[in-house]
PDB file of C-alpha atoms in Angstrom:
ATOM      1  CA  SER A 277       0.000   0.000   0.000  1.00 77.00           C
ATOM      2  CA  GLN A 278       1.047   3.609  -0.461  1.00 76.00           C
ATOM      3  CA  LYS A 279       3.129   4.924   2.376  1.00 85.00           C
ATOM      4  CA  ILE A 280       4.685   8.244   3.310  1.00 89.00           C
ATOM      5  CA  GLU A 281       7.237   8.507   6.084  1.00 90.00           C
ATOM      6  CA  GLN A 282       8.574  11.631   7.659  1.00 90.00           C
ATOM      7  CA  ASN A 283      11.348   9.961   9.483  1.00 74.00           C
ATOM      8  CA  SER A 284      11.812  12.456  12.272  1.00 77.00           C
ATOM      9  CA  GLU A 285       8.869  12.837  14.569  1.00 83.00           C
ATOM     10  CA  ALA A 286      10.596  15.804  16.185  1.00 91.00           C
ATOM     11  CA  LEU A 287      13.594  17.944  15.332  1.00 92.00           C
ATOM     12  CA  ASN A 288      15.206  20.459  17.663  1.00 95.00           C
ATOM     13  CA  ILE A 289      17.810  22.870  16.318  1.00 95.00           C
ATOM     14  CA  GLN A 290      19.550  26.110  17.221  1.00 97.00           C
ATOM     15  CA  GLU A 291      18.310  29.403  15.825  1.00 97.00           C
ATOM     16  CA  GLY A 292      20.231  30.489  12.743  1.00 97.00           C
ATOM     17  CA  LYS A 293      21.010  26.936  11.599  1.00 97.00           C
ATOM     18  CA  THR A 294      19.458  25.209   8.599  1.00 97.00           C
ATOM     19  CA  ALA A 295      16.644  22.814   9.420  1.00 96.00           C
ATOM     20  CA  THR A 296      16.355  19.813   7.090  1.00 96.00           C
ATOM     21  CA  LEU A 297      13.249  17.638   7.118  1.00 96.00           C
ATOM     22  CA  THR A 298      12.890  14.403   5.176  1.00 96.00           C
ATOM     23  CA  CYS A 299       9.919  12.835   3.442  1.00 96.00           C
ATOM     24  CA  ASN A 300      10.188   9.329   1.962  1.00 96.00           C
ATOM     25  CA  TYR A 301       7.512   7.410   0.126  1.00 94.00           C
ATOM     26  CA  THR A 302       6.909   3.923  -1.221  1.00 90.00           C
ATOM     27  CA  ASN A 303       4.499   2.267  -3.640  1.00 85.00           C
ATOM     28  CA  TYR A 304       3.578   5.564  -5.247  1.00 85.00           C
ATOM     29  CA  SER A 305       4.477   7.509  -8.378  1.00 85.00           C
ATOM     30  CA  PRO A 306       3.390  11.030  -7.532  1.00 88.00           C
ATOM     31  CA  ALA A 307       2.871  13.803 -10.027  1.00 88.00           C
ATOM     32  CA  TYR A 308       3.845  16.330  -7.375  1.00 92.00           C
ATOM     33  CA  LEU A 309       4.751  16.744  -3.736  1.00 94.00           C
ATOM     34  CA  GLN A 310       3.613  19.467  -1.372  1.00 95.00           C
ATOM     35  CA  TRP A 311       4.805  20.796   1.973  1.00 97.00           C
ATOM     36  CA  TYR A 312       2.528  22.319   4.593  1.00 97.00           C
ATOM     37  CA  ARG A 313       3.038  23.984   7.944  1.00 98.00           C
ATOM     38  CA  GLN A 314       0.664  23.276  10.826  1.00 97.00           C
ATOM     39  CA  ASP A 315       0.564  25.238  14.067  1.00 96.00           C
ATOM     40  CA  PRO A 316      -1.185  23.850  17.190  1.00 93.00           C
ATOM     41  CA  GLY A 317      -4.954  24.172  16.955  1.00 92.00           C
ATOM     42  CA  ARG A 318      -4.826  25.348  13.353  1.00 94.00           C
ATOM     43  CA  GLY A 319      -5.260  23.839   9.930  1.00 96.00           C
ATOM     44  CA  PRO A 320      -2.272  23.093   7.691  1.00 96.00           C
ATOM     45  CA  VAL A 321      -1.039  25.983   5.553  1.00 96.00           C
ATOM     46  CA  PHE A 322       0.324  25.314   2.074  1.00 95.00           C
ATOM     47  CA  LEU A 323       3.982  26.303   1.591  1.00 97.00           C
ATOM     48  CA  LEU A 324       5.435  24.821  -1.591  1.00 95.00           C
ATOM     49  CA  LEU A 325       4.665  22.433  -4.413  1.00 94.00           C
ATOM     50  CA  ILE A 326       7.266  20.650  -6.508  1.00 95.00           C
ATOM     51  CA  ARG A 327       6.473  18.554  -9.574  1.00 93.00           C
ATOM     52  CA  GLU A 328       7.989  15.215 -10.532  1.00 91.00           C
ATOM     53  CA  ASN A 329      10.083  16.795 -13.285  1.00 91.00           C
ATOM     54  CA  GLU A 330      11.511  19.482 -10.993  1.00 93.00           C
ATOM     55  CA  LYS A 331      14.603  18.899  -8.883  1.00 91.00           C
ATOM     56  CA  GLU A 332      14.424  21.923  -6.643  1.00 96.00           C
ATOM     57  CA  LYS A 333      12.108  24.766  -5.674  1.00 95.00           C
ATOM     58  CA  ARG A 334      12.817  27.826  -3.546  1.00 96.00           C
ATOM     59  CA  LYS A 335      10.690  30.378  -1.764  1.00 95.00           C
ATOM     60  CA  GLU A 336      12.405  32.933   0.435  1.00 96.00           C
ATOM     61  CA  ARG A 337      14.212  30.904   3.156  1.00 97.00           C
ATOM     62  CA  LEU A 338      12.580  27.636   2.080  1.00 98.00           C
ATOM     63  CA  LYS A 339      14.034  25.097  -0.319  1.00 98.00           C
ATOM     64  CA  VAL A 340      12.510  21.801  -1.421  1.00 98.00           C
ATOM     65  CA  THR A 341      14.199  19.042  -3.400  1.00 97.00           C
ATOM     66  CA  PHE A 342      12.496  16.082  -5.028  1.00 96.00           C
ATOM     67  CA  ASP A 343      14.314  12.904  -6.043  1.00 94.00           C
ATOM     68  CA  THR A 344      11.937  10.463  -7.726  1.00 91.00           C
ATOM     69  CA  THR A 345      14.669   7.834  -7.972  1.00 93.00           C
ATOM     70  CA  LEU A 346      15.288   7.838  -4.228  1.00 94.00           C
ATOM     71  CA  LYS A 347      11.569   8.500  -3.644  1.00 94.00           C
ATOM     72  CA  GLN A 348      12.486  11.290  -1.298  1.00 95.00           C
ATOM     73  CA  SER A 349      11.958  14.997  -0.727  1.00 96.00           C
ATOM     74  CA  LEU A 350      14.056  17.226   1.493  1.00 97.00           C
ATOM     75  CA  PHE A 351      12.665  20.433   2.975  1.00 97.00           C
ATOM     76  CA  HIS A 352      15.168  23.042   4.152  1.00 98.00           C
ATOM     77  CA  ILE A 353      14.631  26.180   6.199  1.00 98.00           C
ATOM     78  CA  THR A 354      17.724  28.347   6.164  1.00 97.00           C
ATOM     79  CA  ALA A 355      18.559  30.904   8.887  1.00 97.00           C
ATOM     80  CA  SER A 356      15.903  29.295  11.075  1.00 97.00           C
ATOM     81  CA  GLN A 357      14.005  31.400  13.591  1.00 97.00           C
ATOM     82  CA  PRO A 358      11.915  30.483  16.656  1.00 97.00           C
ATOM     83  CA  ALA A 359       8.850  31.570  14.642  1.00 97.00           C
ATOM     84  CA  ASP A 360       9.548  28.659  12.285  1.00 98.00           C
ATOM     85  CA  SER A 361       8.667  26.232  15.092  1.00 98.00           C
ATOM     86  CA  ALA A 362       5.682  24.182  13.921  1.00 97.00           C
ATOM     87  CA  THR A 363       4.783  20.779  12.509  1.00 96.00           C
ATOM     88  CA  TYR A 364       5.644  20.341   8.845  1.00 97.00           C
ATOM     89  CA  LEU A 365       3.694  17.895   6.688  1.00 96.00           C
ATOM     90  CA  CYS A 366       4.557  16.503   3.292  1.00 96.00           C
ATOM     91  CA  ALA A 367       1.862  15.335   0.913  1.00 95.00           C
ATOM     92  CA  LEU A 368       1.830  13.490  -2.412  1.00 93.00           C
ATOM     93  CA  GLY A 369      -0.618  13.920  -5.242  1.00 88.00           C
ATOM     94  CA  GLY A 370      -1.414  12.071  -8.434  1.00 83.00           C
ATOM     95  CA  TYR A 371      -1.960  13.074 -12.056  1.00 79.00           C
ATOM     96  CA  SER A 372      -5.714  13.330 -12.067  1.00 74.00           C
ATOM     97  CA  SER A 373      -7.656  16.145 -10.449  1.00 65.00           C
ATOM     98  CA  ALA A 374      -9.683  13.384  -8.816  1.00 68.00           C
ATOM     99  CA  SER A 375      -6.593  11.817  -7.247  1.00 74.00           C
ATOM    100  CA  LYS A 376      -6.503  12.018  -3.501  1.00 77.00           C
ATOM    101  CA  ILE A 377      -3.560  13.670  -1.785  1.00 85.00           C
ATOM    102  CA  ILE A 378      -1.839  11.519   0.824  1.00 89.00           C
ATOM    103  CA  PHE A 379      -0.259  13.182   3.859  1.00 93.00           C
ATOM    104  CA  GLY A 380       2.629  12.138   6.053  1.00 93.00           C
ATOM    105  CA  SER A 381       2.280  12.365   9.817  1.00 90.00           C
ATOM    106  CA  GLY A 382       4.562  15.371  10.084  1.00 94.00           C
ATOM    107  CA  THR A 383       7.767  16.451  11.763  1.00 95.00           C
ATOM    108  CA  ARG A 384       7.538  18.735  14.767  1.00 96.00           C
ATOM    109  CA  LEU A 385      10.290  21.333  14.414  1.00 96.00           C
ATOM    110  CA  SER A 386      11.472  23.361  17.397  1.00 97.00           C
ATOM    111  CA  ILE A 387      13.926  26.222  16.967  1.00 97.00           C
ATOM    112  CA  ARG A 388      15.586  27.235  20.200  1.00 95.00           C
ATOM    113  CA  PRO A 389      16.920  30.790  20.639  1.00 92.00           C
TER     114      PRO A 389
ATOM    115  CA  ASP B 262     -12.133  37.490   5.646  1.00 67.00           C
ATOM    116  CA  THR B 263     -11.774  33.825   6.467  1.00 71.00           C
ATOM    117  CA  ALA B 264     -11.131  31.805   3.296  1.00 93.00           C
ATOM    118  CA  VAL B 265     -12.372  28.425   4.584  1.00 97.00           C
ATOM    119  CA  SER B 266     -14.538  28.597   7.671  1.00 96.00           C
ATOM    120  CA  GLN B 267     -15.947  25.655   9.543  1.00 96.00           C
ATOM    121  CA  THR B 268     -18.267  25.547  12.516  1.00 97.00           C
ATOM    122  CA  PRO B 269     -18.283  24.674  15.286  1.00 97.00           C
ATOM    123  CA  LYS B 270     -14.638  24.788  16.388  1.00 96.00           C
ATOM    124  CA  TYR B 271     -15.294  22.463  19.311  1.00 97.00           C
ATOM    125  CA  LEU B 272     -17.982  19.817  19.627  1.00 97.00           C
ATOM    126  CA  VAL B 273     -18.466  17.644  22.700  1.00 98.00           C
ATOM    127  CA  THR B 274     -21.277  15.143  22.512  1.00 97.00           C
ATOM    128  CA  GLN B 275     -22.455  11.834  23.863  1.00 97.00           C
ATOM    129  CA  MET B 276     -22.232   8.508  22.125  1.00 97.00           C
ATOM    130  CA  GLY B 277     -25.210   7.777  19.958  1.00 97.00           C
ATOM    131  CA  ASN B 278     -25.981  11.398  19.117  1.00 98.00           C
ATOM    132  CA  ASP B 279     -26.173  12.858  15.597  1.00 98.00           C
ATOM    133  CA  LYS B 280     -24.162  15.980  14.812  1.00 98.00           C
ATOM    134  CA  SER B 281     -23.248  18.167  11.851  1.00 98.00           C
ATOM    135  CA  ILE B 282     -20.193  20.224  10.969  1.00 98.00           C
ATOM    136  CA  LYS B 283     -20.543  23.033   8.451  1.00 98.00           C
ATOM    137  CA  CYS B 284     -17.958  24.359   6.029  1.00 98.00           C
ATOM    138  CA  GLU B 285     -17.955  27.321   3.675  1.00 97.00           C
ATOM    139  CA  GLN B 286     -15.276  28.690   1.355  1.00 97.00           C
ATOM    140  CA  ASN B 287     -15.233  32.126  -0.275  1.00 96.00           C
ATOM    141  CA  LEU B 288     -12.287  31.479  -2.603  1.00 95.00           C
ATOM    142  CA  GLY B 289     -14.308  30.401  -5.609  1.00 93.00           C
ATOM    143  CA  HIS B 290     -12.580  26.999  -5.555  1.00 93.00           C
ATOM    144  CA  ASP B 291     -14.241  24.152  -7.425  1.00 90.00           C
ATOM    145  CA  THR B 292     -13.355  21.302  -5.065  1.00 91.00           C
ATOM    146  CA  MET B 293     -13.957  20.805  -1.348  1.00 94.00           C
ATOM    147  CA  TYR B 294     -12.807  18.077   1.006  1.00 94.00           C
ATOM    148  CA  TRP B 295     -13.243  16.607   4.445  1.00 96.00           C
ATOM    149  CA  TYR B 296     -10.157  15.271   6.214  1.00 96.00           C
ATOM    150  CA  LYS B 297      -9.871  13.552   9.579  1.00 96.00           C
ATOM    151  CA  GLN B 298      -6.753  14.039  11.729  1.00 95.00           C
ATOM    152  CA  ASP B 299      -6.326  11.419  14.398  1.00 89.00           C
ATOM    153  CA  SER B 300      -4.309  11.535  17.609  1.00 83.00           C
ATOM    154  CA  LYS B 301      -1.159  10.505  15.708  1.00 79.00           C
ATOM    155  CA  LYS B 302      -1.600  13.560  13.479  1.00 81.00           C
ATOM    156  CA  PHE B 303      -2.252  11.596  10.275  1.00 87.00           C
ATOM    157  CA  LEU B 304      -4.532  13.505   7.930  1.00 93.00           C
ATOM    158  CA  LYS B 305      -6.791  11.076   6.075  1.00 92.00           C
ATOM    159  CA  ILE B 306      -9.167  12.080   3.341  1.00 92.00           C
ATOM    160  CA  MET B 307     -12.802  11.170   3.820  1.00 94.00           C
ATOM    161  CA  PHE B 308     -14.688  12.838   0.986  1.00 92.00           C
ATOM    162  CA  SER B 309     -14.178  15.184  -1.907  1.00 91.00           C
ATOM    163  CA  TYR B 310     -16.726  17.127  -3.918  1.00 91.00           C
ATOM    164  CA  ASN B 311     -16.140  18.885  -7.217  1.00 88.00           C
ATOM    165  CA  ASN B 312     -18.877  21.346  -8.171  1.00 84.00           C
ATOM    166  CA  LYS B 313     -21.342  19.554  -5.902  1.00 82.00           C
ATOM    167  CA  GLU B 314     -20.443  16.121  -7.304  1.00 87.00           C
ATOM    168  CA  LEU B 315     -18.914  13.464  -5.062  1.00 88.00           C
ATOM    169  CA  ILE B 316     -15.553  12.404  -6.545  1.00 85.00           C
ATOM    170  CA  ILE B 317     -13.737  10.795  -3.639  1.00 82.00           C
ATOM    171  CA  ASN B 318     -15.503   8.616  -1.113  1.00 82.00           C
ATOM    172  CA  GLU B 319     -12.995   6.816   1.066  1.00 83.00           C
ATOM    173  CA  THR B 320     -13.810   3.817   3.165  1.00 79.00           C
ATOM    174  CA  VAL B 321     -15.572   5.525   6.026  1.00 86.00           C
ATOM    175  CA  PRO B 322     -18.581   4.223   7.936  1.00 90.00           C
ATOM    176  CA  ASN B 323     -21.839   5.130   6.257  1.00 91.00           C
ATOM    177  CA  ARG B 324     -22.754   6.944   9.465  1.00 96.00           C
ATOM    178  CA  PHE B 325     -20.786   9.791   7.859  1.00 95.00           C
ATOM    179  CA  SER B 326     -22.682  11.604   5.133  1.00 94.00           C
ATOM    180  CA  PRO B 327     -21.411  14.656   3.290  1.00 94.00           C
ATOM    181  CA  LYS B 328     -23.732  17.164   1.663  1.00 94.00           C
ATOM    182  CA  SER B 329     -22.809  19.886  -0.784  1.00 94.00           C
ATOM    183  CA  PRO B 330     -25.717  22.250  -1.464  1.00 92.00           C
ATOM    184  CA  ASP B 331     -23.516  24.390  -3.720  1.00 92.00           C
ATOM    185  CA  LYS B 332     -19.852  24.544  -4.611  1.00 90.00           C
ATOM    186  CA  ALA B 333     -19.079  26.952  -1.743  1.00 95.00           C
ATOM    187  CA  HIS B 334     -20.452  24.686   0.975  1.00 96.00           C
ATOM    188  CA  LEU B 335     -19.687  21.167   2.147  1.00 96.00           C
ATOM    189  CA  ASN B 336     -21.271  19.913   5.334  1.00 96.00           C
ATOM    190  CA  LEU B 337     -20.584  16.695   7.223  1.00 97.00           C
ATOM    191  CA  HIS B 338     -23.317  14.887   9.105  1.00 97.00           C
ATOM    192  CA  ILE B 339     -22.461  12.081  11.500  1.00 97.00           C
ATOM    193  CA  ASN B 340     -25.065   9.679  12.827  1.00 97.00           C
ATOM    194  CA  SER B 341     -24.857   7.508  15.939  1.00 97.00           C
ATOM    195  CA  LEU B 342     -21.546   8.929  17.111  1.00 97.00           C
ATOM    196  CA  GLU B 343     -18.990   6.513  18.566  1.00 97.00           C
ATOM    197  CA  LEU B 344     -15.989   7.046  20.835  1.00 96.00           C
ATOM    198  CA  GLY B 345     -13.661   6.293  17.929  1.00 94.00           C
ATOM    199  CA  ASP B 346     -15.047   9.237  15.985  1.00 96.00           C
ATOM    200  CA  SER B 347     -13.218  11.598  18.333  1.00 96.00           C
ATOM    201  CA  ALA B 348     -10.696  13.502  16.210  1.00 96.00           C
ATOM    202  CA  VAL B 349     -10.115  16.835  14.525  1.00 97.00           C
ATOM    203  CA  TYR B 350     -12.036  17.213  11.275  1.00 98.00           C
ATOM    204  CA  PHE B 351     -10.705  19.608   8.663  1.00 98.00           C
ATOM    205  CA  CYS B 352     -12.509  21.049   5.711  1.00 97.00           C
ATOM    206  CA  ALA B 353     -10.386  22.160   2.766  1.00 96.00           C
ATOM    207  CA  SER B 354     -10.807  23.550  -0.706  1.00 95.00           C
ATOM    208  CA  SER B 355      -8.690  23.693  -3.827  1.00 91.00           C
ATOM    209  CA  GLN B 356      -8.660  24.791  -7.415  1.00 86.00           C
ATOM    210  CA  ASP B 357      -7.510  22.355 -10.078  1.00 75.00           C
ATOM    211  CA  GLY B 358      -7.363  19.484  -7.577  1.00 70.00           C
ATOM    212  CA  ALA B 359      -4.575  21.220  -5.613  1.00 72.00           C
ATOM    213  CA  ARG B 360      -2.090  20.408  -8.366  1.00 72.00           C
ATOM    214  CA  SER B 361      -0.837  23.969  -8.556  1.00 76.00           C
ATOM    215  CA  TYR B 362      -1.477  25.813  -5.320  1.00 81.00           C
ATOM    216  CA  GLY B 363      -2.276  23.258  -2.665  1.00 89.00           C
ATOM    217  CA  TYR B 364      -5.211  23.046  -0.333  1.00 93.00           C
ATOM    218  CA  THR B 365      -6.634  25.827   1.763  1.00 95.00           C
ATOM    219  CA  PHE B 366      -7.697  24.338   5.072  1.00 97.00           C
ATOM    220  CA  GLY B 367     -10.164  25.525   7.663  1.00 97.00           C
ATOM    221  CA  SER B 368      -9.095  25.769  11.278  1.00 96.00           C
ATOM    222  CA  GLY B 369     -10.639  22.432  12.209  1.00 97.00           C
ATOM    223  CA  THR B 370     -13.436  21.076  14.372  1.00 98.00           C
ATOM    224  CA  ARG B 371     -12.323  19.129  17.427  1.00 97.00           C
ATOM    225  CA  LEU B 372     -14.955  16.465  18.018  1.00 97.00           C
ATOM    226  CA  THR B 373     -14.984  14.714  21.384  1.00 97.00           C
ATOM    227  CA  VAL B 374     -17.402  11.856  21.904  1.00 97.00           C
ATOM    228  CA  VAL B 375     -17.964  10.919  25.541  1.00 97.00           C
TER     229      VAL B 375
END
């Protein structure tokens, strides 16, 4: 069955460092991969989308890579700040607009001052 | 203006009761969804509607019934509530099946069945 793993349940790093989160998947050939941020008591907020034919995407301090051979995406936050502390979810989607998007369980990121 | 709003935010009810959660989006999106987030934080899709037509209907008990009166609204009715239904339920919307810009989620409804 399709499976997404975010292999760190929690990640704790020092302010100013680069945070790197990992998303691995099996038994799936996604058309695209998305990353979301979720704060406690709130719904997920869409951050970035990267397509299967793209290697890398950037948005301000965020960078996402997508390796369809390794079946892995890396999500980087450079110059991390305490305000970046949240749970980050990856999600995979298929080619059809009727395809469901499958979410990972998230990595809880804590940035300490 | 809230893009995707769902009510109520909290719902505490007894086993066996029937309850509804309402969702509205003002983004003009063509597709709406219901997701369930369990205690382990997994988000699992339950239903999806595109322009009032049901397009995704995951394996959920038929005690759960979605209703979309128009493309801006998707409500979720739950009959005969059980303890295992306790979770956070999220409504979301998207354009183009979220293949370009992702989902816009509501803030969630925390359902507690006692």
